[in-house]
Amino acid sequence: MKPFLVLVKLFQIQQTSGIVELPIERILDDAPYFGAANGSLPAPNLVDQIYRDEFDVAYAEGGLYVLTMHPFYTGHRSRALWLEKLIAYMKTKPGIWFATHEEIARYVKTTE
């Protein structure tokens, strides 16, 4: 909560910090799905549908889509294969840019 309050205060006095924060969403993090306690893994096809639906909406809105993937969850063979299929699906949409966080931050700073 403190970082939010600090950012609000910065905006109130109209100063910028120079920091670019890329928003993450828990729904696009692999830990809740694949790292759940007691082996409560949802069906992989449900996780795939969530990620595709989130991507489709972000694409329609012209927004940012940030996946949070951990090698100890998504790094397994079957999940890596699924991730390849998800990326192939994303590449079917025109105008998609796969970028690092640094590239996105630089883009945001140069287009402000």
mmCIF file with all atom_site columns, C-alpha atoms in Angstrom:
data_model
loop_
_atom_site.group_PDB
_atom_site.id
_atom_site.type_symbol
_atom_site.label_atom_id
_atom_site.label_alt_id
_atom_site.label_comp_id
_atom_site.label_asym_id
_atom_site.label_entity_id
_atom_site.label_seq_id
_atom_site.pdbx_PDB_ins_code
_atom_site.Cartn_x
_atom_site.Cartn_y
_atom_site.Cartn_z
_atom_site.occupancy
_atom_site.B_iso_or_equiv
_atom_site.pdbx_formal_charge
_atom_site.auth_seq_id
_atom_site.auth_comp_id
_atom_site.auth_asym_id
_atom_site.auth_atom_id
_atom_site.pdbx_PDB_model_num
ATOM 1   C CA . MET A 1 1   ? 0.000  0.000   0.000   1.00 0.00 ? 1   MET A CA 1
ATOM 2   C CA . LYS A 1 2   ? 2.837  2.447   0.683   1.00 0.00 ? 2   LYS A CA 1
ATOM 3   C CA . PRO A 1 3   ? 4.060  2.544   -2.948  1.00 0.00 ? 3   PRO A CA 1
ATOM 4   C CA . PHE A 1 4   ? 0.524  3.414   -4.066  1.00 0.00 ? 4   PHE A CA 1
ATOM 5   C CA . LEU A 1 5   ? 0.340  6.245   -1.535  1.00 0.00 ? 5   LEU A CA 1
ATOM 6   C CA . VAL A 1 6   ? 3.738  7.538   -2.615  1.00 0.00 ? 6   VAL A CA 1
ATOM 7   C CA . LEU A 1 7   ? 2.698  7.511   -6.277  1.00 0.00 ? 7   LEU A CA 1
ATOM 8   C CA . VAL A 1 8   ? -0.533 9.322   -5.457  1.00 0.00 ? 8   VAL A CA 1
ATOM 9   C CA . LYS A 1 9   ? 1.415  11.970  -3.586  1.00 0.00 ? 9   LYS A CA 1
ATOM 10  C CA . LEU A 1 10  ? 3.840  12.356  -6.503  1.00 0.00 ? 10  LEU A CA 1
ATOM 11  C CA . PHE A 1 11  ? 0.951  12.832  -8.902  1.00 0.00 ? 11  PHE A CA 1
ATOM 12  C CA . GLN A 1 12  ? -0.698 15.353  -6.586  1.00 0.00 ? 12  GLN A CA 1
ATOM 13  C CA . ILE A 1 13  ? 2.399  17.552  -6.626  1.00 0.00 ? 13  ILE A CA 1
ATOM 14  C CA . GLN A 1 14  ? 2.867  16.870  -10.354 1.00 0.00 ? 14  GLN A CA 1
ATOM 15  C CA . GLN A 1 15  ? 6.331  15.384  -10.160 1.00 0.00 ? 15  GLN A CA 1
ATOM 16  C CA . THR A 1 16  ? 7.452  12.254  -11.895 1.00 0.00 ? 16  THR A CA 1
ATOM 17  C CA . SER A 1 17  ? 9.898  9.735   -10.553 1.00 0.00 ? 17  SER A CA 1
ATOM 18  C CA . GLY A 1 18  ? 11.177 8.502   -13.926 1.00 0.00 ? 18  GLY A CA 1
ATOM 19  C CA . ILE A 1 19  ? 10.197 4.962   -12.961 1.00 0.00 ? 19  ILE A CA 1
ATOM 20  C CA . VAL A 1 20  ? 8.063  2.996   -15.391 1.00 0.00 ? 20  VAL A CA 1
ATOM 21  C CA . GLU A 1 21  ? 5.951  0.373   -13.667 1.00 0.00 ? 21  GLU A CA 1
ATOM 22  C CA . LEU A 1 22  ? 4.579  -2.404  -15.833 1.00 0.00 ? 22  LEU A CA 1
ATOM 23  C CA . PRO A 1 23  ? 1.300  -3.629  -14.391 1.00 0.00 ? 23  PRO A CA 1
ATOM 24  C CA . ILE A 1 24  ? 1.027  -7.295  -13.599 1.00 0.00 ? 24  ILE A CA 1
ATOM 25  C CA . GLU A 1 25  ? -2.172 -9.159  -12.933 1.00 0.00 ? 25  GLU A CA 1
ATOM 26  C CA . ARG A 1 26  ? -2.501 -12.174 -10.690 1.00 0.00 ? 26  ARG A CA 1
ATOM 27  C CA . ILE A 1 27  ? -4.767 -13.810 -13.274 1.00 0.00 ? 27  ILE A CA 1
ATOM 28  C CA . LEU A 1 28  ? -1.769 -13.899 -15.675 1.00 0.00 ? 28  LEU A CA 1
ATOM 29  C CA . ASP A 1 29  ? 0.636  -15.387 -13.120 1.00 0.00 ? 29  ASP A CA 1
ATOM 30  C CA . ASP A 1 30  ? 1.310  -19.121 -13.350 1.00 0.00 ? 30  ASP A CA 1
ATOM 31  C CA . ALA A 1 31  ? 1.782  -19.554 -9.580  1.00 0.00 ? 31  ALA A CA 1
ATOM 32  C CA . PRO A 1 32  ? -1.911 -19.572 -8.595  1.00 0.00 ? 32  PRO A CA 1
ATOM 33  C CA . TYR A 1 33  ? -2.645 -22.246 -11.197 1.00 0.00 ? 33  TYR A CA 1
ATOM 34  C CA . PHE A 1 34  ? 0.424  -24.473 -11.147 1.00 0.00 ? 34  PHE A CA 1
ATOM 35  C CA . GLY A 1 35  ? 1.849  -23.757 -7.703  1.00 0.00 ? 35  GLY A CA 1
ATOM 36  C CA . ALA A 1 36  ? -1.326 -24.198 -5.675  1.00 0.00 ? 36  ALA A CA 1
ATOM 37  C CA . ALA A 1 37  ? -1.110 -26.012 -2.361  1.00 0.00 ? 37  ALA A CA 1
ATOM 38  C CA . ASN A 1 38  ? -2.233 -29.617 -1.996  1.00 0.00 ? 38  ASN A CA 1
ATOM 39  C CA . GLY A 1 39  ? -1.871 -30.319 -5.706  1.00 0.00 ? 39  GLY A CA 1
ATOM 40  C CA . SER A 1 40  ? -5.078 -28.489 -6.578  1.00 0.00 ? 40  SER A CA 1
ATOM 41  C CA . LEU A 1 41  ? -4.090 -27.981 -10.199 1.00 0.00 ? 41  LEU A CA 1
ATOM 42  C CA . PRO A 1 42  ? -6.954 -26.849 -12.422 1.00 0.00 ? 42  PRO A CA 1
ATOM 43  C CA . ALA A 1 43  ? -7.353 -28.523 -15.772 1.00 0.00 ? 43  ALA A CA 1
ATOM 44  C CA . PRO A 1 44  ? -4.614 -27.171 -18.085 1.00 0.00 ? 44  PRO A CA 1
ATOM 45  C CA . ASN A 1 45  ? -7.168 -26.390 -20.779 1.00 0.00 ? 45  ASN A CA 1
ATOM 46  C CA . LEU A 1 46  ? -8.941 -24.019 -18.337 1.00 0.00 ? 46  LEU A CA 1
ATOM 47  C CA . VAL A 1 47  ? -5.695 -22.159 -17.670 1.00 0.00 ? 47  VAL A CA 1
ATOM 48  C CA . ASP A 1 48  ? -5.086 -21.961 -21.422 1.00 0.00 ? 48  ASP A CA 1
ATOM 49  C CA . GLN A 1 49  ? -8.573 -20.527 -21.969 1.00 0.00 ? 49  GLN A CA 1
ATOM 50  C CA . ILE A 1 50  ? -8.049 -17.891 -19.265 1.00 0.00 ? 50  ILE A CA 1
ATOM 51  C CA . TYR A 1 51  ? -4.729 -16.782 -20.801 1.00 0.00 ? 51  TYR A CA 1
ATOM 52  C CA . ARG A 1 52  ? -6.194 -16.684 -24.324 1.00 0.00 ? 52  ARG A CA 1
ATOM 53  C CA . ASP A 1 53  ? -9.293 -14.764 -23.210 1.00 0.00 ? 53  ASP A CA 1
ATOM 54  C CA . GLU A 1 54  ? -7.175 -12.250 -21.304 1.00 0.00 ? 54  GLU A CA 1
ATOM 55  C CA . PHE A 1 55  ? -4.948 -11.859 -24.350 1.00 0.00 ? 55  PHE A CA 1
ATOM 56  C CA . ASP A 1 56  ? -7.907 -11.385 -26.694 1.00 0.00 ? 56  ASP A CA 1
ATOM 57  C CA . VAL A 1 57  ? -9.367 -8.621  -24.521 1.00 0.00 ? 57  VAL A CA 1
ATOM 58  C CA . ALA A 1 58  ? -5.991 -6.900  -24.060 1.00 0.00 ? 58  ALA A CA 1
ATOM 59  C CA . TYR A 1 59  ? -5.486 -7.069  -27.836 1.00 0.00 ? 59  TYR A CA 1
ATOM 60  C CA . ALA A 1 60  ? -8.950 -5.648  -28.537 1.00 0.00 ? 60  ALA A CA 1
ATOM 61  C CA . GLU A 1 61  ? -8.278 -2.803  -26.107 1.00 0.00 ? 61  GLU A CA 1
ATOM 62  C CA . GLY A 1 62  ? -4.782 -2.157  -27.484 1.00 0.00 ? 62  GLY A CA 1
ATOM 63  C CA . GLY A 1 63  ? -3.384 -2.881  -24.035 1.00 0.00 ? 63  GLY A CA 1
ATOM 64  C CA . LEU A 1 64  ? -0.385 -4.486  -22.438 1.00 0.00 ? 64  LEU A CA 1
ATOM 65  C CA . TYR A 1 65  ? -0.340 -8.226  -21.705 1.00 0.00 ? 65  TYR A CA 1
ATOM 66  C CA . VAL A 1 66  ? 2.262  -9.301  -19.162 1.00 0.00 ? 66  VAL A CA 1
ATOM 67  C CA . LEU A 1 67  ? 2.574  -13.008 -18.391 1.00 0.00 ? 67  LEU A CA 1
ATOM 68  C CA . THR A 1 68  ? 4.377  -13.942 -15.195 1.00 0.00 ? 68  THR A CA 1
ATOM 69  C CA . MET A 1 69  ? 6.000  -17.319 -15.713 1.00 0.00 ? 69  MET A CA 1
ATOM 70  C CA . HIS A 1 70  ? 8.230  -19.138 -13.252 1.00 0.00 ? 70  HIS A CA 1
ATOM 71  C CA . PRO A 1 71  ? 10.668 -21.780 -14.549 1.00 0.00 ? 71  PRO A CA 1
ATOM 72  C CA . PHE A 1 72  ? 9.759  -24.171 -11.730 1.00 0.00 ? 72  PHE A CA 1
ATOM 73  C CA . TYR A 1 73  ? 6.051  -24.036 -12.728 1.00 0.00 ? 73  TYR A CA 1
ATOM 74  C CA . THR A 1 74  ? 5.885  -23.438 -16.463 1.00 0.00 ? 74  THR A CA 1
ATOM 75  C CA . GLY A 1 75  ? 9.348  -24.801 -17.230 1.00 0.00 ? 75  GLY A CA 1
ATOM 76  C CA . HIS A 1 76  ? 8.161  -28.400 -17.387 1.00 0.00 ? 76  HIS A CA 1
ATOM 77  C CA . ARG A 1 77  ? 7.943  -30.080 -20.806 1.00 0.00 ? 77  ARG A CA 1
ATOM 78  C CA . SER A 1 78  ? 4.160  -30.173 -21.144 1.00 0.00 ? 78  SER A CA 1
ATOM 79  C CA . ARG A 1 79  ? 3.746  -26.605 -19.943 1.00 0.00 ? 79  ARG A CA 1
ATOM 80  C CA . ALA A 1 80  ? 6.549  -25.330 -22.164 1.00 0.00 ? 80  ALA A CA 1
ATOM 81  C CA . LEU A 1 81  ? 4.788  -27.010 -25.092 1.00 0.00 ? 81  LEU A CA 1
ATOM 82  C CA . TRP A 1 82  ? 1.536  -25.295 -24.082 1.00 0.00 ? 82  TRP A CA 1
ATOM 83  C CA . LEU A 1 83  ? 3.361  -21.934 -23.846 1.00 0.00 ? 83  LEU A CA 1
ATOM 84  C CA . GLU A 1 84  ? 4.718  -22.425 -27.380 1.00 0.00 ? 84  GLU A CA 1
ATOM 85  C CA . LYS A 1 85  ? 1.145  -22.964 -28.594 1.00 0.00 ? 85  LYS A CA 1
ATOM 86  C CA . LEU A 1 86  ? -0.062 -19.855 -26.754 1.00 0.00 ? 86  LEU A CA 1
ATOM 87  C CA . ILE A 1 87  ? 2.695  -17.776 -28.358 1.00 0.00 ? 87  ILE A CA 1
ATOM 88  C CA . ALA A 1 88  ? 1.847  -19.209 -31.786 1.00 0.00 ? 88  ALA A CA 1
ATOM 89  C CA . TYR A 1 89  ? -1.778 -18.171 -31.205 1.00 0.00 ? 89  TYR A CA 1
ATOM 90  C CA . MET A 1 90  ? -0.699 -14.652 -30.244 1.00 0.00 ? 90  MET A CA 1
ATOM 91  C CA . LYS A 1 91  ? 1.430  -14.378 -33.371 1.00 0.00 ? 91  LYS A CA 1
ATOM 92  C CA . THR A 1 92  ? -1.668 -14.892 -35.532 1.00 0.00 ? 92  THR A CA 1
ATOM 93  C CA . LYS A 1 93  ? -2.819 -11.373 -34.593 1.00 0.00 ? 93  LYS A CA 1
ATOM 94  C CA . PRO A 1 94  ? -1.408 -8.479  -36.641 1.00 0.00 ? 94  PRO A CA 1
ATOM 95  C CA . GLY A 1 95  ? 0.694  -5.861  -34.908 1.00 0.00 ? 95  GLY A CA 1
ATOM 96  C CA . ILE A 1 96  ? 1.797  -7.932  -31.919 1.00 0.00 ? 96  ILE A CA 1
ATOM 97  C CA . TRP A 1 97  ? 5.076  -6.851  -30.331 1.00 0.00 ? 97  TRP A CA 1
ATOM 98  C CA . PHE A 1 98  ? 6.921  -9.313  -28.099 1.00 0.00 ? 98  PHE A CA 1
ATOM 99  C CA . ALA A 1 99  ? 9.223  -7.186  -25.980 1.00 0.00 ? 99  ALA A CA 1
ATOM 100 C CA . THR A 1 100 ? 11.285 -7.285  -22.817 1.00 0.00 ? 100 THR A CA 1
ATOM 101 C CA . HIS A 1 101 ? 10.318 -5.149  -19.846 1.00 0.00 ? 101 HIS A CA 1
ATOM 102 C CA . GLU A 1 102 ? 13.253 -2.888  -20.637 1.00 0.00 ? 102 GLU A CA 1
ATOM 103 C CA . GLU A 1 103 ? 12.101 -2.385  -24.233 1.00 0.00 ? 103 GLU A CA 1
ATOM 104 C CA . ILE A 1 104 ? 8.592  -1.505  -23.079 1.00 0.00 ? 104 ILE A CA 1
ATOM 105 C CA . ALA A 1 105 ? 9.894  0.941   -20.458 1.00 0.00 ? 105 ALA A CA 1
ATOM 106 C CA . ARG A 1 106 ? 12.090 2.641   -23.077 1.00 0.00 ? 106 ARG A CA 1
ATOM 107 C CA . TYR A 1 107 ? 9.127  2.865   -25.446 1.00 0.00 ? 107 TYR A CA 1
ATOM 108 C CA . VAL A 1 108 ? 6.926  4.423   -22.764 1.00 0.00 ? 108 VAL A CA 1
ATOM 109 C CA . LYS A 1 109 ? 9.615  6.962   -21.862 1.00 0.00 ? 109 LYS A CA 1
ATOM 110 C CA . THR A 1 110 ? 10.126 7.999   -25.490 1.00 0.00 ? 110 THR A CA 1
ATOM 111 C CA . THR A 1 111 ? 6.415  8.377   -26.251 1.00 0.00 ? 111 THR A CA 1
ATOM 112 C CA . GLU A 1 112 ? 5.388  10.386  -23.182 1.00 0.00 ? 112 GLU A CA 1
#
